[in-house]
PDB file of C-alpha atoms in Angstrom:
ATOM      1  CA  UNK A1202       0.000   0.000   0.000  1.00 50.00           C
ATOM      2  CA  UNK A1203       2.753   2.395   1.183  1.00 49.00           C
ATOM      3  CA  UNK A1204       4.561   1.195  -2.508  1.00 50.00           C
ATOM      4  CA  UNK A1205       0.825   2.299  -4.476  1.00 48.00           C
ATOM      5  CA  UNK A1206       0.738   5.839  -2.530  1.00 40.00           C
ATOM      6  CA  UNK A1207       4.632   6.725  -2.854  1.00 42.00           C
ATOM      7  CA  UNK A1208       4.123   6.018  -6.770  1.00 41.00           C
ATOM      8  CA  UNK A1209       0.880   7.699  -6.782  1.00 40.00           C
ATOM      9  CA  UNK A1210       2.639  10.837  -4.563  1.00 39.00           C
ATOM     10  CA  UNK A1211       5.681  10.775  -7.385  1.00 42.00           C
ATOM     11  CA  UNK A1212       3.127  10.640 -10.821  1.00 39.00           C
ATOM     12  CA  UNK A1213       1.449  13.656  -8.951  1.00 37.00           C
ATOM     13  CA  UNK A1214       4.799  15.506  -8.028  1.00 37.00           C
ATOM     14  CA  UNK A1215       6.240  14.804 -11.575  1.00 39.00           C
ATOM     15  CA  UNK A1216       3.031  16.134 -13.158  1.00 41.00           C
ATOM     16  CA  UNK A1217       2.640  19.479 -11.566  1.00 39.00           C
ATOM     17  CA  UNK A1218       6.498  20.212 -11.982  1.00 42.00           C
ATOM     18  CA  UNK A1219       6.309  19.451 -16.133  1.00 52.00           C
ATOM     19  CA  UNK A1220       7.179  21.854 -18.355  1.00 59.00           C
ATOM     20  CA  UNK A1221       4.490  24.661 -18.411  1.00 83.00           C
ATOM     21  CA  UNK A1222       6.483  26.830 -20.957  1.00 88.00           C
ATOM     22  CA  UNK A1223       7.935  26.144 -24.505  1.00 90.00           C
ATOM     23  CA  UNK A1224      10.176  23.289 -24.713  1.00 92.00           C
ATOM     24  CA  UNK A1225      13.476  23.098 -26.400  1.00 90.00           C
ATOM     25  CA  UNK A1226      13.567  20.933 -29.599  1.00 88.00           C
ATOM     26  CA  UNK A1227      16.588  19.177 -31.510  1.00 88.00           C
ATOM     27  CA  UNK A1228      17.022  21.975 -34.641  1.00 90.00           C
ATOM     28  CA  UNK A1229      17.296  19.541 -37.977  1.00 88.00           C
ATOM     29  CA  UNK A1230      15.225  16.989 -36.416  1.00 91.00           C
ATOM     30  CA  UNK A1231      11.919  18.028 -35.702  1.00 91.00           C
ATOM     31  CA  UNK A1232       9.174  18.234 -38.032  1.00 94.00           C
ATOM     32  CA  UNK A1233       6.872  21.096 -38.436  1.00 95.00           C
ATOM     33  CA  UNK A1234       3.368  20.475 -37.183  1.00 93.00           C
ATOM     34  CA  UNK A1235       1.072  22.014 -40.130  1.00 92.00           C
ATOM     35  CA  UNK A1236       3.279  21.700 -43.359  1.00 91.00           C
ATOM     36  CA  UNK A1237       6.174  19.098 -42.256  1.00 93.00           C
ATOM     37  CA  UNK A1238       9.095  20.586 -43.142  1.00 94.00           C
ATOM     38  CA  UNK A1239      12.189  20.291 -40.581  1.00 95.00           C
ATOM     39  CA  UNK A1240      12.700  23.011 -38.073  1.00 95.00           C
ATOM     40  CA  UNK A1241      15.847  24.240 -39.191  1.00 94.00           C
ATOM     41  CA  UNK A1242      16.118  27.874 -38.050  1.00 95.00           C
ATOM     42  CA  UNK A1243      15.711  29.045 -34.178  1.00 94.00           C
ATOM     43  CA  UNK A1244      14.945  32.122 -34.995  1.00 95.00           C
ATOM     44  CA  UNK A1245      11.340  31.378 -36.971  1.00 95.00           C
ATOM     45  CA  UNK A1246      10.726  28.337 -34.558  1.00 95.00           C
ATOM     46  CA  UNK A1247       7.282  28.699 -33.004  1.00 95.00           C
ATOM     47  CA  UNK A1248       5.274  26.478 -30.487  1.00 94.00           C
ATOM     48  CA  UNK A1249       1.592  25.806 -28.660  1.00 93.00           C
ATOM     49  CA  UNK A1250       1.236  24.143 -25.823  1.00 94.00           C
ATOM     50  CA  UNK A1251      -2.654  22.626 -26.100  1.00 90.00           C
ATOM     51  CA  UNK A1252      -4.910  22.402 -23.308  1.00 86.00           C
ATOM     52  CA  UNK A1253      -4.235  19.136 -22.147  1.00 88.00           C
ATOM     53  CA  UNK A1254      -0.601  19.898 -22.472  1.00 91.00           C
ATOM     54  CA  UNK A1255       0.831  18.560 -25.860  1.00 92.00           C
ATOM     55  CA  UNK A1256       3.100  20.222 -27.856  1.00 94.00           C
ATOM     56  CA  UNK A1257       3.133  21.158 -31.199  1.00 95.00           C
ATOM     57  CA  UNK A1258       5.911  22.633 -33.262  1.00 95.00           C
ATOM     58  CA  UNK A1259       6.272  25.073 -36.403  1.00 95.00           C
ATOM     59  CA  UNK A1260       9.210  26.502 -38.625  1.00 95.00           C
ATOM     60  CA  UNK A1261       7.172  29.897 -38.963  1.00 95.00           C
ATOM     61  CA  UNK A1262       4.974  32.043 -38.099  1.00 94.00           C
ATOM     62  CA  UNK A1263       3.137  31.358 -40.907  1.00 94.00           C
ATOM     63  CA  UNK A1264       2.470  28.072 -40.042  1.00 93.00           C
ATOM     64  CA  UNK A1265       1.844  28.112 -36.033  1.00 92.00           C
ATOM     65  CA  UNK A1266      -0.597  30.993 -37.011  1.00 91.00           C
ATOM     66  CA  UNK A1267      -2.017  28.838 -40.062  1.00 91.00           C
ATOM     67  CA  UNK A1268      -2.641  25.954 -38.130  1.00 91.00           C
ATOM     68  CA  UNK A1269      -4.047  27.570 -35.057  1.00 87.00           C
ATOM     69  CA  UNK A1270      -6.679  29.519 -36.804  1.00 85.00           C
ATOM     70  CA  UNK A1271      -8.250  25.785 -37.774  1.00 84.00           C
ATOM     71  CA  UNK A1272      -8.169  24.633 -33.941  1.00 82.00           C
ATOM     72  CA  UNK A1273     -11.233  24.655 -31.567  1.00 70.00           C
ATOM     73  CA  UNK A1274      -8.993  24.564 -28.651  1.00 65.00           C
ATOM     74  CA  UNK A1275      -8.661  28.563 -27.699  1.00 66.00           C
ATOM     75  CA  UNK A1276      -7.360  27.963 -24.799  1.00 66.00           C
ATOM     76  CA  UNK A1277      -3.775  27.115 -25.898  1.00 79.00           C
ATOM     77  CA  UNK A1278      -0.387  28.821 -25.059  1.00 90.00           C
ATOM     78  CA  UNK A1279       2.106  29.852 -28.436  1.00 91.00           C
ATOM     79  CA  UNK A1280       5.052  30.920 -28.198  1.00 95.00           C
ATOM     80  CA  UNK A1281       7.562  32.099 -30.925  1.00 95.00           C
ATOM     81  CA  UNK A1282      11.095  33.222 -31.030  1.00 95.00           C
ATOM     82  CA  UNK A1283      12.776  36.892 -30.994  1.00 96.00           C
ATOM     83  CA  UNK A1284      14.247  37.263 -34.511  1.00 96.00           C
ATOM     84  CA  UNK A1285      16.698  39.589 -32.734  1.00 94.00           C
ATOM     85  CA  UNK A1286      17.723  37.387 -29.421  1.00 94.00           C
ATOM     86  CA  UNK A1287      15.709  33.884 -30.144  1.00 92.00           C
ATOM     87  CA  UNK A1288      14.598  34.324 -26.836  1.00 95.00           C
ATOM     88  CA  UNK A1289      11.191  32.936 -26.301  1.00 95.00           C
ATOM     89  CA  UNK A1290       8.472  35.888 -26.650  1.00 94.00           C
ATOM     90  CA  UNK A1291       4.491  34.964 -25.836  1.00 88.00           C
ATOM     91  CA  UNK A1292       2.076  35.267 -28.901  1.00 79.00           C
ATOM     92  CA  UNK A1293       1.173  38.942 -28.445  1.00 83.00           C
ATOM     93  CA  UNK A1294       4.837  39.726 -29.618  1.00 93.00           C
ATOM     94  CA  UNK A1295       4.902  42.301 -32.340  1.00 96.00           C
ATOM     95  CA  UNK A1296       5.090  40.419 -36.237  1.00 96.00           C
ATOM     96  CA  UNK A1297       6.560  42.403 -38.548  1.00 97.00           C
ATOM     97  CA  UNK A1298       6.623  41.118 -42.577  1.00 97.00           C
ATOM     98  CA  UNK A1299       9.574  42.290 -44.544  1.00 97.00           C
ATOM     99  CA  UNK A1300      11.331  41.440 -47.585  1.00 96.00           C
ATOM    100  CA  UNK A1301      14.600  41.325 -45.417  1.00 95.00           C
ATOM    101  CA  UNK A1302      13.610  38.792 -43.653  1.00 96.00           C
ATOM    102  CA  UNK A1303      13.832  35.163 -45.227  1.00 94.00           C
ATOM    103  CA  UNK A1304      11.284  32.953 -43.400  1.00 94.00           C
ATOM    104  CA  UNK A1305      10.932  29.364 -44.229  1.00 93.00           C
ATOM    105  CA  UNK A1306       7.062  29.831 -45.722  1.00 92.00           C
ATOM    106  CA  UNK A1307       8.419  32.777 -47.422  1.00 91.00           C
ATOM    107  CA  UNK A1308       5.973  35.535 -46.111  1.00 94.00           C
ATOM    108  CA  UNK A1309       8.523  37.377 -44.431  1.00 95.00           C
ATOM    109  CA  UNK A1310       7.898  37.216 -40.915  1.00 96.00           C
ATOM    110  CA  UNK A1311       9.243  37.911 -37.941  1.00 97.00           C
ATOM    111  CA  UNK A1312       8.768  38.367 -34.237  1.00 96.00           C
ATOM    112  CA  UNK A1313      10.015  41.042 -31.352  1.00 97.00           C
ATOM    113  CA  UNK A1314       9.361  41.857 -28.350  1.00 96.00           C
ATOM    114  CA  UNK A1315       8.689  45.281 -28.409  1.00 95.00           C
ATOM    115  CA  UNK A1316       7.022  47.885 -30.793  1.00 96.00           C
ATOM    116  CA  UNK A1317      10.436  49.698 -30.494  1.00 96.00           C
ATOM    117  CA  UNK A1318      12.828  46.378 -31.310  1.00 97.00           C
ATOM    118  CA  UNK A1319       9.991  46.170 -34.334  1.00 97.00           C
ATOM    119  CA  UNK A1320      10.011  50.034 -35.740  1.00 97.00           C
ATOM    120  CA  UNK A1321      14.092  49.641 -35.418  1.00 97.00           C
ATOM    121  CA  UNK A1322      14.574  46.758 -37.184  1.00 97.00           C
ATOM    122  CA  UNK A1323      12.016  48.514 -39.967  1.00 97.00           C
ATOM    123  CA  UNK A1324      14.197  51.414 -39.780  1.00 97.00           C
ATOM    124  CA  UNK A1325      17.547  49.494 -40.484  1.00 96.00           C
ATOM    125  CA  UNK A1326      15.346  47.429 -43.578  1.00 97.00           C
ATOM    126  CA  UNK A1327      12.539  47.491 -44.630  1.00 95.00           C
ATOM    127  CA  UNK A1328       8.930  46.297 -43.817  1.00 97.00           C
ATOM    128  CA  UNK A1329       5.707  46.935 -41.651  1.00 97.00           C
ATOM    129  CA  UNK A1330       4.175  45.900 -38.329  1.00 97.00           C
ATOM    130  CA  UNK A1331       1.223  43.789 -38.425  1.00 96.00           C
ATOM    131  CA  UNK A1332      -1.978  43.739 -36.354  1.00 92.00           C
ATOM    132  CA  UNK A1333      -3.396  41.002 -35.157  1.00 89.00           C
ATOM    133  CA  UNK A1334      -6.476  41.307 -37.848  1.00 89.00           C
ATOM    134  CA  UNK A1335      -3.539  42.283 -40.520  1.00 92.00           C
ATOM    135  CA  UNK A1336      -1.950  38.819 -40.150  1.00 91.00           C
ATOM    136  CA  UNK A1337      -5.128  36.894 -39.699  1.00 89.00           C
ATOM    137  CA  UNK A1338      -5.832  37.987 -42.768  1.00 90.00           C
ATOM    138  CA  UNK A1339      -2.412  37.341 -44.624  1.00 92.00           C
ATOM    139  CA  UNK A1340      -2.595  34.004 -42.979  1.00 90.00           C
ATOM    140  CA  UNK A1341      -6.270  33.174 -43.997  1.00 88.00           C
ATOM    141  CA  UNK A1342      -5.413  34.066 -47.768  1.00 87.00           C
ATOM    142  CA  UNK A1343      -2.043  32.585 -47.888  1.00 83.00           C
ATOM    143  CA  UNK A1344      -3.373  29.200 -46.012  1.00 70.00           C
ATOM    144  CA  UNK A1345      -5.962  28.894 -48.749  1.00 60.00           C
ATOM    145  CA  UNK A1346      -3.422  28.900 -51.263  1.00 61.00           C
ATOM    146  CA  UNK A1347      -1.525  26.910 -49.734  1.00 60.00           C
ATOM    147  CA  UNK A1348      -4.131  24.100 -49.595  1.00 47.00           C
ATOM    148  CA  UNK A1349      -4.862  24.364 -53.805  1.00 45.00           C
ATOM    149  CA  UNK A1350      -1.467  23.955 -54.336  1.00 52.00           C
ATOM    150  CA  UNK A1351      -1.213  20.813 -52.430  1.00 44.00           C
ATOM    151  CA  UNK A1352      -4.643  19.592 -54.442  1.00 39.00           C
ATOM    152  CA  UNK A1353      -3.110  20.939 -57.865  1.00 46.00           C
ATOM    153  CA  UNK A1354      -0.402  18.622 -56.906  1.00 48.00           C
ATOM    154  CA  UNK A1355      -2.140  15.554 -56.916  1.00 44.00           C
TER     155      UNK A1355
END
């Protein structure tokens, strides 16, 4: 009995001190969530963290944003990286789309944490800060393609 409640006591213990926050992957070796592709670069590497607390992994911002918009579960935690520091940054981070930056989906965008990091890095390049309705709406359109390509393929 004491061996049932000690293991019990541990599962409990080991479950409320998981990870809460984003997780660090192998770069190279795992796989996007929505379009499959390898996470190769830090910097574009975004993550939600469902409900029920499984992860799910993206090479853009395209693609975490893409792939949310189709989920029921609202209640989910993202996460993407600082394209300045690759520090983790929570989903309200400020997306900026530029032709300087080279994304994997090749919409040009990029997180930072602040307006200011944002409006500098425009200054030094090029490009615009997106709203929240700007990039739902980029995503929306560029999803859609992105789905009659695939059945064009076929």
């Amino acid at each position: 009995m004491k061996r049932i409640f000690a293991t019990a006591l541990f599962a409990l213990l080991a479950y409320s001190c998981a990870a809460k926050g984003p997780v660090e992957i192998q770069l190279g070796h795992e796989k996007c969530t929505f379009c499959q592709m390898k996470i190769a670069d830090e910097k574009f590497h975004g993550q939600v963290r469902s409900e029920k607390g499984k992860y799910f992994h993206f090479d853009s911002i395209e693609c975490l944003s893409a792939w949310r918009m189709k989920q029921a579960d609202q209640h989910s935690q993202a996460w993407l990286r600082d394209y300045d520091s690759t520090r983790w940054l929570s989903s309200d981070a400020q997306i900026v789309q530029s032709t300087d930056v080279r994304s994997p989906m090749g919409l040009g965008l990029a997180a930072f944490a602040s307006r200011s990091a944002a409006e500098e890095f425009i200054r030094a390049n090029s490009g615009k800060i997106l709203s929240a309705s700007d990039l739902d709406r980029l995503i929306a359109g560029w999803s859609i393609n992105k789905v009659s390509e695939k059945i064009a393929d076929r």
